[in-house]
CSV table of C-alpha atoms in Angstrom, one decimal:
chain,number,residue,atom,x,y,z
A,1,UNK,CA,134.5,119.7,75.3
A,2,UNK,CA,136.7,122.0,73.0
A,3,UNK,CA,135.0,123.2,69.4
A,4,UNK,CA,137.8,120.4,68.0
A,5,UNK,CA,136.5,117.1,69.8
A,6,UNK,CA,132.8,118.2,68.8
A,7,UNK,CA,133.8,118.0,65.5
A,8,UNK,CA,135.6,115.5,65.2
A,9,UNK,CA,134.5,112.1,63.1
A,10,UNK,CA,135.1,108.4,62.9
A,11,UNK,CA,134.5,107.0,59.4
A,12,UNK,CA,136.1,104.3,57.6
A,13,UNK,CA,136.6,105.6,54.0
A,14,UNK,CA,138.4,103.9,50.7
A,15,UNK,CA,142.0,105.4,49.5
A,16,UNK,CA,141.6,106.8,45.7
A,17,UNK,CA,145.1,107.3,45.3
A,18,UNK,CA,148.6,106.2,47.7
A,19,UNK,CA,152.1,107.0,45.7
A,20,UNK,CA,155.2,108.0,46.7
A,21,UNK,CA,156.0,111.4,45.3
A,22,UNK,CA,160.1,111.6,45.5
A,23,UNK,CA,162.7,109.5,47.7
A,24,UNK,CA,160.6,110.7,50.9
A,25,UNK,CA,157.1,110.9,51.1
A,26,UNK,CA,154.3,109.6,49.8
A,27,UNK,CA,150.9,111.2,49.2
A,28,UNK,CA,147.7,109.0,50.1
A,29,UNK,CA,144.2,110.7,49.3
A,30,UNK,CA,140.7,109.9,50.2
A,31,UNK,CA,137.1,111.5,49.8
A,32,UNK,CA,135.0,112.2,53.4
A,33,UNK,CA,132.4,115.0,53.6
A,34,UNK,CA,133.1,114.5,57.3
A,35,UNK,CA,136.6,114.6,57.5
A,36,UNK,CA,137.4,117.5,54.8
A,37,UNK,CA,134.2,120.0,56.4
A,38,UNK,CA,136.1,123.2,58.6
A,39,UNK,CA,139.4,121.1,58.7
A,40,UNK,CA,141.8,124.5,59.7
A,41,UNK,CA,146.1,124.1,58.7
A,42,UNK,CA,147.8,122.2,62.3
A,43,UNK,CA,145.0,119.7,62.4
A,44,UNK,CA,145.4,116.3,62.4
A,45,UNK,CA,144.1,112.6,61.6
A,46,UNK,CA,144.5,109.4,63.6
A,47,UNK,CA,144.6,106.9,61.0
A,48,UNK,CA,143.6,102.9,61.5
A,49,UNK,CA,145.9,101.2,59.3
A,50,UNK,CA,144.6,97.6,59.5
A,51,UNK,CA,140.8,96.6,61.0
A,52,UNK,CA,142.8,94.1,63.4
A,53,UNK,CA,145.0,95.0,66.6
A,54,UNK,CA,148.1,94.8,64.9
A,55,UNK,CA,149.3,97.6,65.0
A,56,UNK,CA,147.3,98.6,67.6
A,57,UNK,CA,147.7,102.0,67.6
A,58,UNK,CA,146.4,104.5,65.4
A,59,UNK,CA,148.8,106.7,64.1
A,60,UNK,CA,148.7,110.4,63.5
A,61,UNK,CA,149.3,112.4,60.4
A,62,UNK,CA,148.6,115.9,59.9
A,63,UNK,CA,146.2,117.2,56.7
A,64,UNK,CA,148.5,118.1,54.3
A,65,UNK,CA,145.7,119.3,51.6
A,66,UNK,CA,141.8,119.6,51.1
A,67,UNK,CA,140.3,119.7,47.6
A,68,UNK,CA,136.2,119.9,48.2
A,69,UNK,CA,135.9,116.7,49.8
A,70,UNK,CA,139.1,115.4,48.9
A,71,UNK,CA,141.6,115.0,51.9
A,72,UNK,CA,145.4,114.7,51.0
A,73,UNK,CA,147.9,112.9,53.5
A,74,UNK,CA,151.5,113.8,53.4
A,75,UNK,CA,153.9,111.3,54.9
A,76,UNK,CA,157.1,108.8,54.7
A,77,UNK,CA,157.6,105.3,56.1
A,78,UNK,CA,159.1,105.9,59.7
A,79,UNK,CA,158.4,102.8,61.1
A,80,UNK,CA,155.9,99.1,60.4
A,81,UNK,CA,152.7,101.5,60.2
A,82,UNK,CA,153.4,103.3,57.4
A,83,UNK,CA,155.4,100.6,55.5
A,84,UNK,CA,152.3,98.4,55.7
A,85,UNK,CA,150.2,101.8,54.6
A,86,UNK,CA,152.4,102.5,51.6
A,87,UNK,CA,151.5,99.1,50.5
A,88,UNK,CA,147.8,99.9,50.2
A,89,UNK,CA,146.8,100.8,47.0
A,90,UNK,CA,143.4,102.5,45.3
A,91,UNK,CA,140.6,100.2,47.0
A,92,UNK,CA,141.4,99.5,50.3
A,93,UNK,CA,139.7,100.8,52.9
A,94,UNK,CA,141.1,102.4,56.4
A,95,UNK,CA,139.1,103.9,59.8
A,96,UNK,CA,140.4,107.7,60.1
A,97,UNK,CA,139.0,109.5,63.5
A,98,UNK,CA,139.5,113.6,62.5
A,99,UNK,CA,139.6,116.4,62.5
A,100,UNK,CA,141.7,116.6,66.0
A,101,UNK,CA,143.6,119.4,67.6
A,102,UNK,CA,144.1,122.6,67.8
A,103,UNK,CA,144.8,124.7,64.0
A,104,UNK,CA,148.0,127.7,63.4
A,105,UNK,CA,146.7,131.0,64.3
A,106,UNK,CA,146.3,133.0,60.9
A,107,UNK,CA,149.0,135.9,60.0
A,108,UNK,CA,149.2,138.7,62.3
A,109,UNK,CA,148.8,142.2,60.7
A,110,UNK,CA,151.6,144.2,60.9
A,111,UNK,CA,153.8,141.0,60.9
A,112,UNK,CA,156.0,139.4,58.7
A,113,UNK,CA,155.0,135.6,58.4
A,114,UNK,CA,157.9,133.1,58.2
A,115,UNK,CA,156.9,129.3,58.1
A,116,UNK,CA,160.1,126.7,59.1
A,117,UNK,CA,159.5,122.8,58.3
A,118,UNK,CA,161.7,120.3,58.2
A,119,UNK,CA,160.7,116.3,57.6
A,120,UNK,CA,157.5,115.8,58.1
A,121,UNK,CA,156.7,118.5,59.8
A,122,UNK,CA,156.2,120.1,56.0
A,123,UNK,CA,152.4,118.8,55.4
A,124,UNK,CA,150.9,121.2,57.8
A,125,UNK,CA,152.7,124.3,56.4
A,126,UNK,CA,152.2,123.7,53.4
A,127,UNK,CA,148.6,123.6,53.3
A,128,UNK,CA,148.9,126.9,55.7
A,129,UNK,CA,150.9,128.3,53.1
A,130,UNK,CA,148.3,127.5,50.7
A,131,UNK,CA,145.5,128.6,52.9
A,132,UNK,CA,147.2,132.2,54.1
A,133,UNK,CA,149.1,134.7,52.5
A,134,UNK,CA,152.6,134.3,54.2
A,135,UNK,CA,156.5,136.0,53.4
A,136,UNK,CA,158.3,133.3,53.6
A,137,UNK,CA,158.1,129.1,53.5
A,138,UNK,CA,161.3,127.4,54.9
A,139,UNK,CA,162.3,123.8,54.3
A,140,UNK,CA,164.7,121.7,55.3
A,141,UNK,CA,165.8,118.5,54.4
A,142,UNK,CA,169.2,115.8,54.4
A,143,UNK,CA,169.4,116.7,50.3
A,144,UNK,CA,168.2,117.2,47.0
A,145,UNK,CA,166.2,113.8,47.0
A,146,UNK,CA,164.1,115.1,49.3
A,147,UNK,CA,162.7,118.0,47.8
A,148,UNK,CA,159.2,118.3,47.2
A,149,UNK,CA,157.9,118.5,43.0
A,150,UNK,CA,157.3,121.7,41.9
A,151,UNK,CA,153.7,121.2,41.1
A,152,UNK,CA,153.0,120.2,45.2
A,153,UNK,CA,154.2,124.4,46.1
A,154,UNK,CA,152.5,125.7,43.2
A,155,UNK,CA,150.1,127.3,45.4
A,156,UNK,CA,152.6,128.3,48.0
A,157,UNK,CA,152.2,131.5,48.8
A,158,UNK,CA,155.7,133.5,49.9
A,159,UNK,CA,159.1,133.1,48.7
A,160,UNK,CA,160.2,129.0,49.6
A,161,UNK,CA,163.8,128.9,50.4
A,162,UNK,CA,165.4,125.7,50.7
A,163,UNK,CA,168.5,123.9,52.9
A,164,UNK,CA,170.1,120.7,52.6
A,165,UNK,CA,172.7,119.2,55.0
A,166,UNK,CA,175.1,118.1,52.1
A,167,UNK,CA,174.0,121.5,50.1
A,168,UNK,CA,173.0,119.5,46.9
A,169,UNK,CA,169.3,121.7,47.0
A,170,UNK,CA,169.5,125.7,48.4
A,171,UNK,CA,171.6,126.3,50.9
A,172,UNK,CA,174.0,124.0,52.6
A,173,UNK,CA,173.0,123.4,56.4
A,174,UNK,CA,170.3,123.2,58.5
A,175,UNK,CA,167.0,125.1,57.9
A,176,UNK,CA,167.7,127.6,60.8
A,177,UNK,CA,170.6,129.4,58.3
A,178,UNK,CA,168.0,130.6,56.8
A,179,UNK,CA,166.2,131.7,59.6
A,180,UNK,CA,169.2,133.1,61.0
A,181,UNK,CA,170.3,135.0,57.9
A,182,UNK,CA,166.2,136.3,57.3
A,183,UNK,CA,166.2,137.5,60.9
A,184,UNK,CA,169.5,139.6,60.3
A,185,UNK,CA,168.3,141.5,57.3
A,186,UNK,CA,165.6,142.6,59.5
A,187,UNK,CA,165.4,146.0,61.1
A,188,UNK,CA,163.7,144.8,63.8
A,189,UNK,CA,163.5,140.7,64.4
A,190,UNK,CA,160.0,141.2,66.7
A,191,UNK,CA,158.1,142.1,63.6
A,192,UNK,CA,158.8,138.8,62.1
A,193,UNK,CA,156.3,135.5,63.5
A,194,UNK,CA,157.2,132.2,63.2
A,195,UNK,CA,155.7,129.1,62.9
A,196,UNK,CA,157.2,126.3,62.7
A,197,UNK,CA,156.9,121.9,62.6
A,198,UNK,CA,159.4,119.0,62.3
A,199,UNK,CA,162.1,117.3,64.1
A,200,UNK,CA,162.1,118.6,68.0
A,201,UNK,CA,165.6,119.3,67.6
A,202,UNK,CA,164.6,121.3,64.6
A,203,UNK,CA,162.0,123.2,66.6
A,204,UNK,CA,163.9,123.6,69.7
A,205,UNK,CA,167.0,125.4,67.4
A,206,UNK,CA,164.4,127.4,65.6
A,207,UNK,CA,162.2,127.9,69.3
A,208,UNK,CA,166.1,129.0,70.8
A,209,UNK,CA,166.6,131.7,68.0
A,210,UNK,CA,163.0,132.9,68.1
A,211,UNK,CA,163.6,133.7,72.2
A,212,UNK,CA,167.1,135.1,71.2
A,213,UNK,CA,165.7,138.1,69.6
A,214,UNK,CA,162.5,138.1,71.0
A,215,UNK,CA,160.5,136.9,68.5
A,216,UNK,CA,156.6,135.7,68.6
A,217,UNK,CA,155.7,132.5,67.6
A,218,UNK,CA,154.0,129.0,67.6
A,219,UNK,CA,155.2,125.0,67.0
A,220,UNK,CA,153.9,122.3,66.7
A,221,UNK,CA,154.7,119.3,68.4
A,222,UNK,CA,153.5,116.3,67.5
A,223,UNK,CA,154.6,113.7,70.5
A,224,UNK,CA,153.7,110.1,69.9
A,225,UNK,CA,149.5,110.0,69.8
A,226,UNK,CA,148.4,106.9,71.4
A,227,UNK,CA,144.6,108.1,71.3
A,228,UNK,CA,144.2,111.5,69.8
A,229,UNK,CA,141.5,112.2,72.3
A,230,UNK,CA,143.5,112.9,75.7
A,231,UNK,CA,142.8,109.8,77.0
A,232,UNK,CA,145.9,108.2,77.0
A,233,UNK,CA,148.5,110.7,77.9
A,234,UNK,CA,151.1,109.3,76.3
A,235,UNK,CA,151.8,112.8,74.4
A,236,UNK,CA,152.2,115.0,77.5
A,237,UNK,CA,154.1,118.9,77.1
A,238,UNK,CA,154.8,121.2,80.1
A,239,UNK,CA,153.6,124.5,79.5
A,240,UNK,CA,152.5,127.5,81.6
A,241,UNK,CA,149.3,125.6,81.8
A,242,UNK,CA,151.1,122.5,83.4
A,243,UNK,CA,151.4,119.0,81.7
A,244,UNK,CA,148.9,119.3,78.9
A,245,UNK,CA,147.9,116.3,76.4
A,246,UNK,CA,149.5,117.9,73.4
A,247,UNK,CA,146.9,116.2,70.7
A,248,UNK,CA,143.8,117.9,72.9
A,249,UNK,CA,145.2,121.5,73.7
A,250,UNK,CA,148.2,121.6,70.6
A,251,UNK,CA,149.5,120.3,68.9
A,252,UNK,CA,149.8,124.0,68.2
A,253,UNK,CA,151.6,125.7,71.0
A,254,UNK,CA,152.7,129.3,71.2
A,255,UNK,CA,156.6,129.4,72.0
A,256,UNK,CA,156.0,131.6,74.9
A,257,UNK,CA,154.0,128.9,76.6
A,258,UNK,CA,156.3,125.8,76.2
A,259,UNK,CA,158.1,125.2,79.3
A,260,UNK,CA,160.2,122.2,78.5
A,261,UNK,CA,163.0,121.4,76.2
A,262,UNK,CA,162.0,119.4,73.0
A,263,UNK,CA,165.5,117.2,73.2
């Protein structure tokens, strides 16, 4: 049994606070002793949205902040699971089985750290950002609507750049523009390490440049989590290990181990 699965806890607990923050996400927050305790950036939740079997699965969400005992939960309505979770309000009570999975590795020394998120792959960086002193945070998004309040980067650390596909917020395009223009000013791309989480096609662009010019590395990728224990394996990823359960040995891989497309 990994250090991860020892650790991890099954507690039903009561939501303090579940808003939605700008046109995209919404930020729920509860208080477990259990859940918050050694929780490292990359980790993840399986949350219980109703005590019935409908829905029936859990879903996952990575921990987007910890405050003491206070856990923060980052997300945006992607389907029925979270639209019936953004309807529950301060009171109600959900079953949450964390932490899972394996964290981010921390900065390397000599290296300069460069974060890319895009959608909701922005909780877990964030709170690394937080956690870690990194160069540089960047986030992508469809436009200016999207972008987060100032006071939830407030304790970013590194520069946060920004991209938009319509160019109303930073600069116009995808998030991998600015990757691409950060790894030209460099003298030499392999000092640079990047981490990044969101949309495969986001990773896989961002995992594509990172081989291009040899450049170290880890993602994240977050396939659909039936179980969040590797009993399922419904979130399989090839690697040089073989077909792995990505929610028991990632959902943090290095990019040098990933032997599949993400698209």
């Amino acid at each position: 049994m990994s250090s991860a699965r020892s650790k991890m806890q099954d507690e039903v607990v009561t939501i303090l606070d579940n808003r939605k923050i700008n046109e995209k996400y919404f930020k729920l927050t509860f208080a477990s002793k259990k859940l918050s305790r050694g929780v490292v950036p990359g980790q993840f939740l399986q949350l219980q949205i109703q005590p019935t079997f409908d829905p029936l699965l859990r879903r996952p969400f990575s921990y987007y902040r910890i405050k003491g005992e206070r856990v923060e939960v980052l997300y945006e309505i992607l389907g029925r699971g979270t639209g019936i979770l953004s309807q529950k309000g301060k009171g109600s009570r959900v079953r949450i089985l964390g932490p899972l999975g394996n964290p981010f590795s921390k900065p390397k020394a000599k290296k300069t750290t460069v974060l890319v998120a895009g959608g909701i792959g922005l909780p877990p960086l964030v709170f690394f950002a937080e956690k870690n002193k990194v160069d540089y945070l960047l986030i992508g998004g469809k436009s200016k609507a999207e972008v987060l309040p100032k006071s939830e980067l407030s304790k970013v650390s590194g520069k946060v750049l920004y991209a938009t596909n319509d160019g109303s917020y930073g600069k116009k395009g995808f998030v991998t523009v600015l990757l691409d223009e950060l790894i030209h000013q460099q003298e030499d791309p392999r000092n640079l390490f990047v981490q990044t989480c969101g949309p495969k096609v986001m990773m896989q662009a961002v995992i594509d440049l990172a081989r291009k010019y040899e450049i170290p590395g880890e993602a994240s990728i977050d396939e659909t989590m039936g179980c969040g224990v590797g009993a399922c394996l419904g979130c399989m990823v090839e690697t040089d290990k073989g077909l792995v359960p990505s929610c028991v040995e990632g959902p943090v891989f290095a990019f040098d181990s990933i032997r599949q497309s993400l698209v």
